[in-house]
Tab-separated table of C-alpha atoms in Angstrom:
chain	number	residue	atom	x	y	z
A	1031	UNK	CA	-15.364	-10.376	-14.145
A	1032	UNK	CA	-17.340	-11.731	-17.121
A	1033	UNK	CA	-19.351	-14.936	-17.164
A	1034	UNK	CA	-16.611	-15.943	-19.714
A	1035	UNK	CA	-13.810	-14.966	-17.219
A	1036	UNK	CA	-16.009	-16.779	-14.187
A	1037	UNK	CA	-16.187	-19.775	-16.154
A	1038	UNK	CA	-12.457	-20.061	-17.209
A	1039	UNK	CA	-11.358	-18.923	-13.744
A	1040	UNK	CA	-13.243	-21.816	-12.445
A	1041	UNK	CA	-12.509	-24.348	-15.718
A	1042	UNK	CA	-8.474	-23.236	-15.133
A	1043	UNK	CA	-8.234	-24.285	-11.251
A	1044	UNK	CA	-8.246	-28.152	-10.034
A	1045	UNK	CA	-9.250	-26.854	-6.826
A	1046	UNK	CA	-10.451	-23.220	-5.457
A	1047	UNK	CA	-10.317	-22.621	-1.846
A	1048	UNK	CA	-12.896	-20.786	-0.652
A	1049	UNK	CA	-12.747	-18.684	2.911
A	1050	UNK	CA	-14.184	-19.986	6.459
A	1051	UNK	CA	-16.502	-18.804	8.484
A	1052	UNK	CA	-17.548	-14.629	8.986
A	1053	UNK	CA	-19.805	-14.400	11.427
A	1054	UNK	CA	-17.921	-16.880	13.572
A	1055	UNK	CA	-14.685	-15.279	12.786
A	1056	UNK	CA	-16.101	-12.123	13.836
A	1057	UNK	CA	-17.261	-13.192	17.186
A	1058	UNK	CA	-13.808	-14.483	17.951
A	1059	UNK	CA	-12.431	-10.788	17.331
A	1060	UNK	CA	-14.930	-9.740	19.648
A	1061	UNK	CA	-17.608	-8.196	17.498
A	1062	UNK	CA	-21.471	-9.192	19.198
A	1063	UNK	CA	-23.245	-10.475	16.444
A	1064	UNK	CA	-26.396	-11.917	19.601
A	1065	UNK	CA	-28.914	-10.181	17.316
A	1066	UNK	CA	-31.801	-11.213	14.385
A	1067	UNK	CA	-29.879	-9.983	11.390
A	1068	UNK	CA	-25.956	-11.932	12.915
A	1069	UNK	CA	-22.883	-10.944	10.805
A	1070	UNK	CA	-25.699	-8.678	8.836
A	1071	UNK	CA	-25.843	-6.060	11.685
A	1072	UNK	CA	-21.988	-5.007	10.852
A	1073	UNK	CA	-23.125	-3.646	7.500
A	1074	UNK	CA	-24.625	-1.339	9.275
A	1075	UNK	CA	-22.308	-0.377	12.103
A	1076	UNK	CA	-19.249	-1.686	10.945
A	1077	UNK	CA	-17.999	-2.608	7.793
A	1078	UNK	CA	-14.668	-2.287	8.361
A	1079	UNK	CA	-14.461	-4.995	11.025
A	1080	UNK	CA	-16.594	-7.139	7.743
A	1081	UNK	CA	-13.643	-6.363	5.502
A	1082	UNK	CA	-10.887	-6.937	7.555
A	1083	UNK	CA	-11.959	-10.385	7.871
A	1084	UNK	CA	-12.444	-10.807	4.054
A	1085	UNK	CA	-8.695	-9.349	4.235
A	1086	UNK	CA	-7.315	-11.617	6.841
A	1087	UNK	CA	-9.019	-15.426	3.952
A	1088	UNK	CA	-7.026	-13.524	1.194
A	1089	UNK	CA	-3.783	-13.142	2.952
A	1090	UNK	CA	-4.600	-16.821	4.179
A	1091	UNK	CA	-4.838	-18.161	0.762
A	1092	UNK	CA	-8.551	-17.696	-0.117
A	1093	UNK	CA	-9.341	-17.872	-4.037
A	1094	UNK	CA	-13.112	-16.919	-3.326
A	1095	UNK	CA	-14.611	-14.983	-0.562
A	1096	UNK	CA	-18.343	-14.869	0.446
A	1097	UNK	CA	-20.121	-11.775	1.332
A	1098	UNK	CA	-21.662	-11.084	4.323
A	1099	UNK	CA	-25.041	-10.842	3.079
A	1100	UNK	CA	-26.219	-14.246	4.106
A	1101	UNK	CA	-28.722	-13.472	6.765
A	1102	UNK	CA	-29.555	-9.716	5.101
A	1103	UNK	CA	-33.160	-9.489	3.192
A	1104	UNK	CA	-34.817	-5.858	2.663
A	1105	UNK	CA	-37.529	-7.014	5.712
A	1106	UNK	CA	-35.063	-7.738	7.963
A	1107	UNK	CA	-33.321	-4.338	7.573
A	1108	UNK	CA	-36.377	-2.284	7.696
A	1109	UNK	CA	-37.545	-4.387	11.078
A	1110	UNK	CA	-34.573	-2.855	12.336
A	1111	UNK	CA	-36.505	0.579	11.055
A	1112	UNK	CA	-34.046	1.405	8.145
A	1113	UNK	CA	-36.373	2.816	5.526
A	1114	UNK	CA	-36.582	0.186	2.194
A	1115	UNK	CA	-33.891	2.133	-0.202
A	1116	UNK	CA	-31.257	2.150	2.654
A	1117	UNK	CA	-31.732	-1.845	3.270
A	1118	UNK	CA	-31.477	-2.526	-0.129
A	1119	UNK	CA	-28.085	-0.283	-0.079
A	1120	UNK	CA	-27.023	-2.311	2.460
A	1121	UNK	CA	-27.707	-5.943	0.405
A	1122	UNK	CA	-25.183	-4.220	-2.819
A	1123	UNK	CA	-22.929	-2.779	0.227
A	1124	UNK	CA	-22.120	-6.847	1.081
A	1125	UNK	CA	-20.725	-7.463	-2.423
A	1126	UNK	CA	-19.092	-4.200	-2.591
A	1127	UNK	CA	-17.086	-4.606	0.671
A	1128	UNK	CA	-15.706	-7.816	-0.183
A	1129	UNK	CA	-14.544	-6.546	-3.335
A	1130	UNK	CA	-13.188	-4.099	-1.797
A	1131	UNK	CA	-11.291	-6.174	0.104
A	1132	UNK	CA	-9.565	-8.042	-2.889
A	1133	UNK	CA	-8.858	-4.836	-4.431
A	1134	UNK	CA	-6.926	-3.830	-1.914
A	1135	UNK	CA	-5.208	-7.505	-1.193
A	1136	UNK	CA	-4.230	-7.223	-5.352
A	1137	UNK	CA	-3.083	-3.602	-4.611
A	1138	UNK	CA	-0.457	-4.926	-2.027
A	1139	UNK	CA	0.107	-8.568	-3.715
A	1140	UNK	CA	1.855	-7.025	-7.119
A	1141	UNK	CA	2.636	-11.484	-7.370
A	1142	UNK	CA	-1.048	-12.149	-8.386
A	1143	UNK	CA	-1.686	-12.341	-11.944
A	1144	UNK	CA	-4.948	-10.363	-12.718
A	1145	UNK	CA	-6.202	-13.494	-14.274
A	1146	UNK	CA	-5.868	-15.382	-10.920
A	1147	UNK	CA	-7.598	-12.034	-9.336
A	1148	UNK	CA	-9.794	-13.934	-5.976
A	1149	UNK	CA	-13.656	-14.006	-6.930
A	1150	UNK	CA	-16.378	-12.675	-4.490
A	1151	UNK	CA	-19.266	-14.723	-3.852
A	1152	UNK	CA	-22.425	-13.571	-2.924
A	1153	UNK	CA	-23.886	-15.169	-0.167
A	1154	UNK	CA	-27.861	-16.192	-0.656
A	1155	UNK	CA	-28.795	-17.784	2.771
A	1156	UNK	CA	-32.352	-19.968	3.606
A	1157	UNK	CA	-35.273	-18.133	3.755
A	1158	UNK	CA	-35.308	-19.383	7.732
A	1159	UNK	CA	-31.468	-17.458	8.192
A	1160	UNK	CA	-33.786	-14.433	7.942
A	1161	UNK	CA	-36.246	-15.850	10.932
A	1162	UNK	CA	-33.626	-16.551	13.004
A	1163	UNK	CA	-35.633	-19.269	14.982
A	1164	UNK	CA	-33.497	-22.415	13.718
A	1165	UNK	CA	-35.261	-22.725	10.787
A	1166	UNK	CA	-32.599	-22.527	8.691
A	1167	UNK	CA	-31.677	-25.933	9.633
A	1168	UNK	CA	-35.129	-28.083	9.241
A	1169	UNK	CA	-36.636	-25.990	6.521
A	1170	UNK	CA	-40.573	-25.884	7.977
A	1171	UNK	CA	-41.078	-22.616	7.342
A	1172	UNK	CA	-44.620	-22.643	7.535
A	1173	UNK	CA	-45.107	-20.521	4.517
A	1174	UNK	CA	-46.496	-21.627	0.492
A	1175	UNK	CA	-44.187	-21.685	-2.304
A	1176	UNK	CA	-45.057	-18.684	-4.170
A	1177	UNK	CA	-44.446	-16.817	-0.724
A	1178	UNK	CA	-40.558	-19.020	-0.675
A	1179	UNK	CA	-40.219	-17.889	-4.518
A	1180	UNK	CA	-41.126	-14.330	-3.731
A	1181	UNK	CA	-38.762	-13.735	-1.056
A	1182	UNK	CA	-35.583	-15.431	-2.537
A	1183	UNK	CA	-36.475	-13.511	-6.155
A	1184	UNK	CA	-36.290	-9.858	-4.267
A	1185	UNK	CA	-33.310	-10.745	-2.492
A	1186	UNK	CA	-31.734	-12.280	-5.956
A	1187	UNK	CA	-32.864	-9.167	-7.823
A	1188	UNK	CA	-30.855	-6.950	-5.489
A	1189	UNK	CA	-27.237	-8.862	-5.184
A	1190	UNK	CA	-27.212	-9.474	-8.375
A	1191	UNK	CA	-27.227	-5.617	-9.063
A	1192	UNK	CA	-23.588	-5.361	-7.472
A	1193	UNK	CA	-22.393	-8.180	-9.990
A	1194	UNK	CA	-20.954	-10.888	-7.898
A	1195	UNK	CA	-18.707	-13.048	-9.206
A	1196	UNK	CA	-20.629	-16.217	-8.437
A	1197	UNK	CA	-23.657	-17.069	-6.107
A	1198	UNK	CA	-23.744	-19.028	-3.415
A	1199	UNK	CA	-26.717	-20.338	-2.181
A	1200	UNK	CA	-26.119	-22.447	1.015
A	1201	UNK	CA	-27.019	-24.085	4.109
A	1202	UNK	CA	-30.444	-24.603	2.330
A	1203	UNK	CA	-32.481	-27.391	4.580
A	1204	UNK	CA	-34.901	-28.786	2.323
A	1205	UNK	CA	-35.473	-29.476	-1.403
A	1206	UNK	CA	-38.281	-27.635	-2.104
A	1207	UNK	CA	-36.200	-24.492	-0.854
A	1208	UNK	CA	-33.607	-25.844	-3.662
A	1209	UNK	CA	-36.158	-26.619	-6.153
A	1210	UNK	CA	-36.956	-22.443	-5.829
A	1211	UNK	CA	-33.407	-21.540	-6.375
A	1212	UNK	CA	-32.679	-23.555	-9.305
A	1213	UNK	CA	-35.985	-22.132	-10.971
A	1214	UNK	CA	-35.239	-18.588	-10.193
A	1215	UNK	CA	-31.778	-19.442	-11.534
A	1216	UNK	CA	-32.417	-20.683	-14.441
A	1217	UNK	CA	-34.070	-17.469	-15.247
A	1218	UNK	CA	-31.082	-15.570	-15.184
A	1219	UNK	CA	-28.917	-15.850	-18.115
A	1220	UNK	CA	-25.329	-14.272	-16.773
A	1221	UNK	CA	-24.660	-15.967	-13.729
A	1222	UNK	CA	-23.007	-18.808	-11.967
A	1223	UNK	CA	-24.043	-20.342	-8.792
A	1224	UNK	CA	-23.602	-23.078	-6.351
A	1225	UNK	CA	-26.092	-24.505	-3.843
A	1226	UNK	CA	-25.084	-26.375	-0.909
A	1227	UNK	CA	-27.108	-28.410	1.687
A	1228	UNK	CA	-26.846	-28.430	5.486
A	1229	UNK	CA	-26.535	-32.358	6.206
A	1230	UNK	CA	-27.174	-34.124	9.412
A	1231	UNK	CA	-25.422	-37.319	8.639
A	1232	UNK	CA	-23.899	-38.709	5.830
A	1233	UNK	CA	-27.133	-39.619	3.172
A	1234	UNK	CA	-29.450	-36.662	3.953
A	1235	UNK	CA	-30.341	-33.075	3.815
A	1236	UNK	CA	-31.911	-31.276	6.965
A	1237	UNK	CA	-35.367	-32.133	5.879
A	1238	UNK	CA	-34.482	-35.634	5.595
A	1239	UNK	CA	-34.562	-35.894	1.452
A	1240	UNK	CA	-31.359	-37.853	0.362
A	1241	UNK	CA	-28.808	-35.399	-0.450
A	1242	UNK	CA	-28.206	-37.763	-3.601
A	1243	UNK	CA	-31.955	-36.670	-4.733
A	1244	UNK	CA	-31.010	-33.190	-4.170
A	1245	UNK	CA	-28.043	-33.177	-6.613
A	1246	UNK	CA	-29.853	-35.120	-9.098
A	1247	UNK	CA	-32.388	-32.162	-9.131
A	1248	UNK	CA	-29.611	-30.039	-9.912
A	1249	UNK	CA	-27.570	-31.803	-12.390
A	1250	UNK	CA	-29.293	-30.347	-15.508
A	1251	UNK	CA	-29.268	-26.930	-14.522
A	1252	UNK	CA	-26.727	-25.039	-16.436
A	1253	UNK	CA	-26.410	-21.995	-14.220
A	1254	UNK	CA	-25.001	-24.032	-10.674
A	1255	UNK	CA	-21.818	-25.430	-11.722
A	1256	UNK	CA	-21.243	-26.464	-8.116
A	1257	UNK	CA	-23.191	-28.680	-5.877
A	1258	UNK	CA	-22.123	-29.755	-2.185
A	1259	UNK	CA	-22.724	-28.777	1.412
A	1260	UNK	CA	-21.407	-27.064	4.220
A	1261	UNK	CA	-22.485	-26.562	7.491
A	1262	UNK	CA	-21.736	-29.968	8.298
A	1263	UNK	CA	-19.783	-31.955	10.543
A	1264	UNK	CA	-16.891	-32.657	8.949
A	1265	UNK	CA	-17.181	-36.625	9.420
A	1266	UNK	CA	-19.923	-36.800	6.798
A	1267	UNK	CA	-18.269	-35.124	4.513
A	1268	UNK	CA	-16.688	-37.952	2.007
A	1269	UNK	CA	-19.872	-39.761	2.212
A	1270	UNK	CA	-21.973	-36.814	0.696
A	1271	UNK	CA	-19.181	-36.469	-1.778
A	1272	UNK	CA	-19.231	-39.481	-2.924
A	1273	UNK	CA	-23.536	-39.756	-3.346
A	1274	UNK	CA	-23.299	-36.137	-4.526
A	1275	UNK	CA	-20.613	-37.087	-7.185
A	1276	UNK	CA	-22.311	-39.987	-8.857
A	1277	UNK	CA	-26.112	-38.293	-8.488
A	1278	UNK	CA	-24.675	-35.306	-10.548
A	1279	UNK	CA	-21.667	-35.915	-12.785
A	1280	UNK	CA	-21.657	-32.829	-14.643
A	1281	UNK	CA	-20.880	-30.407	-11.509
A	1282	UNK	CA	-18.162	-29.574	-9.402
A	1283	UNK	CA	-18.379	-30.649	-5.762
A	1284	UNK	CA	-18.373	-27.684	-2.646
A	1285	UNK	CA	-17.757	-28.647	0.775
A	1286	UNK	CA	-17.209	-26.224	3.215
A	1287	UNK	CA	-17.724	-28.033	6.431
A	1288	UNK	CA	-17.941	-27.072	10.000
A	1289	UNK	CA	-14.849	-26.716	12.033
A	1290	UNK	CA	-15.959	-30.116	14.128
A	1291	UNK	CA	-16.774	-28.193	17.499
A	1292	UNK	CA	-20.488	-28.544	18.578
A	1293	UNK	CA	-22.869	-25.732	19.628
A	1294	UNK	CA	-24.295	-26.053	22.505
A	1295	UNK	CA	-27.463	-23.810	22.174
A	1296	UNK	CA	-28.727	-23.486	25.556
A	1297	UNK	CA	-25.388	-21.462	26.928
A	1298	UNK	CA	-24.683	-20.128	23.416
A	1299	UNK	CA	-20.820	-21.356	23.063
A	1300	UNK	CA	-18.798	-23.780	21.133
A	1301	UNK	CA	-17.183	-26.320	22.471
A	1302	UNK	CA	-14.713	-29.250	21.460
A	1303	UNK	CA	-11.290	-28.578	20.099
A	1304	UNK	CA	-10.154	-27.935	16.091
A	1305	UNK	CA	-6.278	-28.296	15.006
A	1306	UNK	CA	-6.235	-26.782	11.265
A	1307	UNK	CA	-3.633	-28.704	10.439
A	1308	UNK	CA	-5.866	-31.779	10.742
A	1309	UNK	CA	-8.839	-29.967	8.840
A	1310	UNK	CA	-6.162	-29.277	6.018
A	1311	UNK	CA	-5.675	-33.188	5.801
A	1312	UNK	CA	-9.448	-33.621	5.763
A	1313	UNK	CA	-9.423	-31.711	2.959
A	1314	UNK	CA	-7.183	-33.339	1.110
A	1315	UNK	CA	-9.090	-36.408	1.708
A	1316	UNK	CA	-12.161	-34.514	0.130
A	1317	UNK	CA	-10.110	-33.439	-2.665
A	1318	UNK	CA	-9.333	-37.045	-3.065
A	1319	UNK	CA	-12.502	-37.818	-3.284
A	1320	UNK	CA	-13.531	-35.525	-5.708
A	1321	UNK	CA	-14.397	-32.128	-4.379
A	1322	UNK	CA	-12.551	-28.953	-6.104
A	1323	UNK	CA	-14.547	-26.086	-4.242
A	1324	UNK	CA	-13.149	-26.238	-0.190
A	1325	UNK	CA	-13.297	-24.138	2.332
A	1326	UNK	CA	-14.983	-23.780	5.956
A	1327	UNK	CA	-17.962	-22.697	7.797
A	1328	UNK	CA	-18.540	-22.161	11.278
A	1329	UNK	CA	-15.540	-21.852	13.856
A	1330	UNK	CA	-13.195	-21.824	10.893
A	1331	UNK	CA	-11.203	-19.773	10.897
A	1332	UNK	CA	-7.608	-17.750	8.860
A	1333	UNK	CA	-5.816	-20.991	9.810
A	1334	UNK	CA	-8.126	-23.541	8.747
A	1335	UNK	CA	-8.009	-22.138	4.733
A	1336	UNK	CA	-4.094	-21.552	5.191
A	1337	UNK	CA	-3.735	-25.048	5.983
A	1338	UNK	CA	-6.233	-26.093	3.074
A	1339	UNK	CA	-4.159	-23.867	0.609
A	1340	UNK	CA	-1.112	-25.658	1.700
A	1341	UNK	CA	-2.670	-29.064	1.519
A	1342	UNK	CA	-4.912	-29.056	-1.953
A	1343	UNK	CA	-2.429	-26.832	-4.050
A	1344	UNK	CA	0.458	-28.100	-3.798
């Protein structure tokens, strides 16, 4: 699609459910992602088992899928000892696989007008997803800004070559990882984005800057039309919406929580219980509240988003 087209499609829809998690998703279908590069490693062995979960958030009632390019970057390929030109096939490969995917839900879904078509996101993780350390979720990287700005510019430079719908940039940690992505942003002049922040509670980022500061930052930028979180325990949720929604009036809100299971890192498995019903009446609370961009993130799963769909757009 156009910008024109991305803007309208977005303008045109009181709320746009997104998909859930991938890499999760994946794991449940018993794909082992226990590796540096996570969901990223199926580009290269297996892309089908990639687009058959894109295929199983459309038939679910996903409006916008994200592509699995969140933990991919050109030095994390070629650690793997793929030569530079075949990572960087890889990083385009992401946003052509989930549109694949839609073409072929379209293809059997004769119902869907092509100006409701589902939009393909292209997923623009934290420079610490690429560590793999936990990073990703404090933001000390340990590295200057001009090395932050260099590495998120390359990565840009390449998905943006498949044309992506929209961008996502999410789980980011800390604002000066978000001050980055709204510069490099505003130096492109045909694209949308949204960035969302991991949040530990309900006030603040993973660095510990107010996620109110954070979407005051971003209010004035005309290329993210979105601001929200994800990543998050679903508990916090309406209070970030609400600081998020009065720090930055002129953007749509994104939430795309966790499932509410905790991760218990030292034997590497979820545990808890989720009931998507339930997480489809959270979101209607968060649609309440003011969000219009909803969806999931880890443990999330087909249900979850078929229980938002039924829930939000009613």
């Amino acid at each position: 699609m156009s910008l024109s087209q991305i803007s309208s499609f977005v303008e045109r829809h009181d709320a746009i459910v997104l998909d859930g998690g991938l890499a999760t998703e994946l794991e449940k279908r018993e794909h082992d992602l226990n590796h540096k590069l996570w969901s990223a490693r199926l580009l290269i062995s297996n892309p089908d088992a990639i687009r058959d979960v894109h295929r199983s958030y459309l038939e679910a009632g996903s409006m916008c899928i994200s592509a699995a390019s969140y933990q991919a970057s050109v030095a994390g390929f070629v650690a793997e000892g793929l030569s530079e030109s075949r990572a960087r096939e890889l990083l385009l490969d992401s946003v052509f696989i989930a549109r694949q995917a839609v073409t072929e839900f379209l293809a059997e879904h004769s119902e869907v007008p092509a100006i409701d078509s589902p939009i393909v996101a292209a997923s623009v993780g934290p420079y610490g997803a690429a560590l793999a350390d936990g990073s990703e979720y404090r933001g000390n990287y340990g590295i200057s800004r001009a090395e932050l700005t260099d590495f998120h510019a390359a990565r840009l430079e390449i998905i943006l070559q498949a044309k992506p719908d929209v961008v996502a940039c999410e789980t980011i940690p800390c604002r000066r990882e978000a001050e980055v992505l709204r510069e490099l942003l505003d130096l492109s002049t045909d694209v949308l984005a949204w960035i969302s922040f991991s949040c530990p509670d309900g006030e603040h980022i993973s660095d510990g800057t107010p996620v109110a500061e954070c979407a005051a930052l971003l209010d004035s930028c005309d290329r993210v039309f979105a601001v929200g979180v994800n990543c998050t325990a679903p508990q916090h949720v309406r209070s970030l919406i609400t600081q998020i929604r009065s720090a930055a009036p002129q953007k749509r809100i994104v939430v795309y929580p966790n499932s509410g299971q905790s991760y218990d890192a030292e034997r590497r498995i979820w545990t808890g219980q989720s009931n998507p019903a339930d997480f489809g009446d959270l979101a209607k609370n968060w649609f309440d509240a003011g969000a219009t961009l909803i969806g999931g993130c880890c443990q999330t799963g087909p249900d979850h988003i078929r229980s938002i769909r039924a829930t939000v757009c009613r």
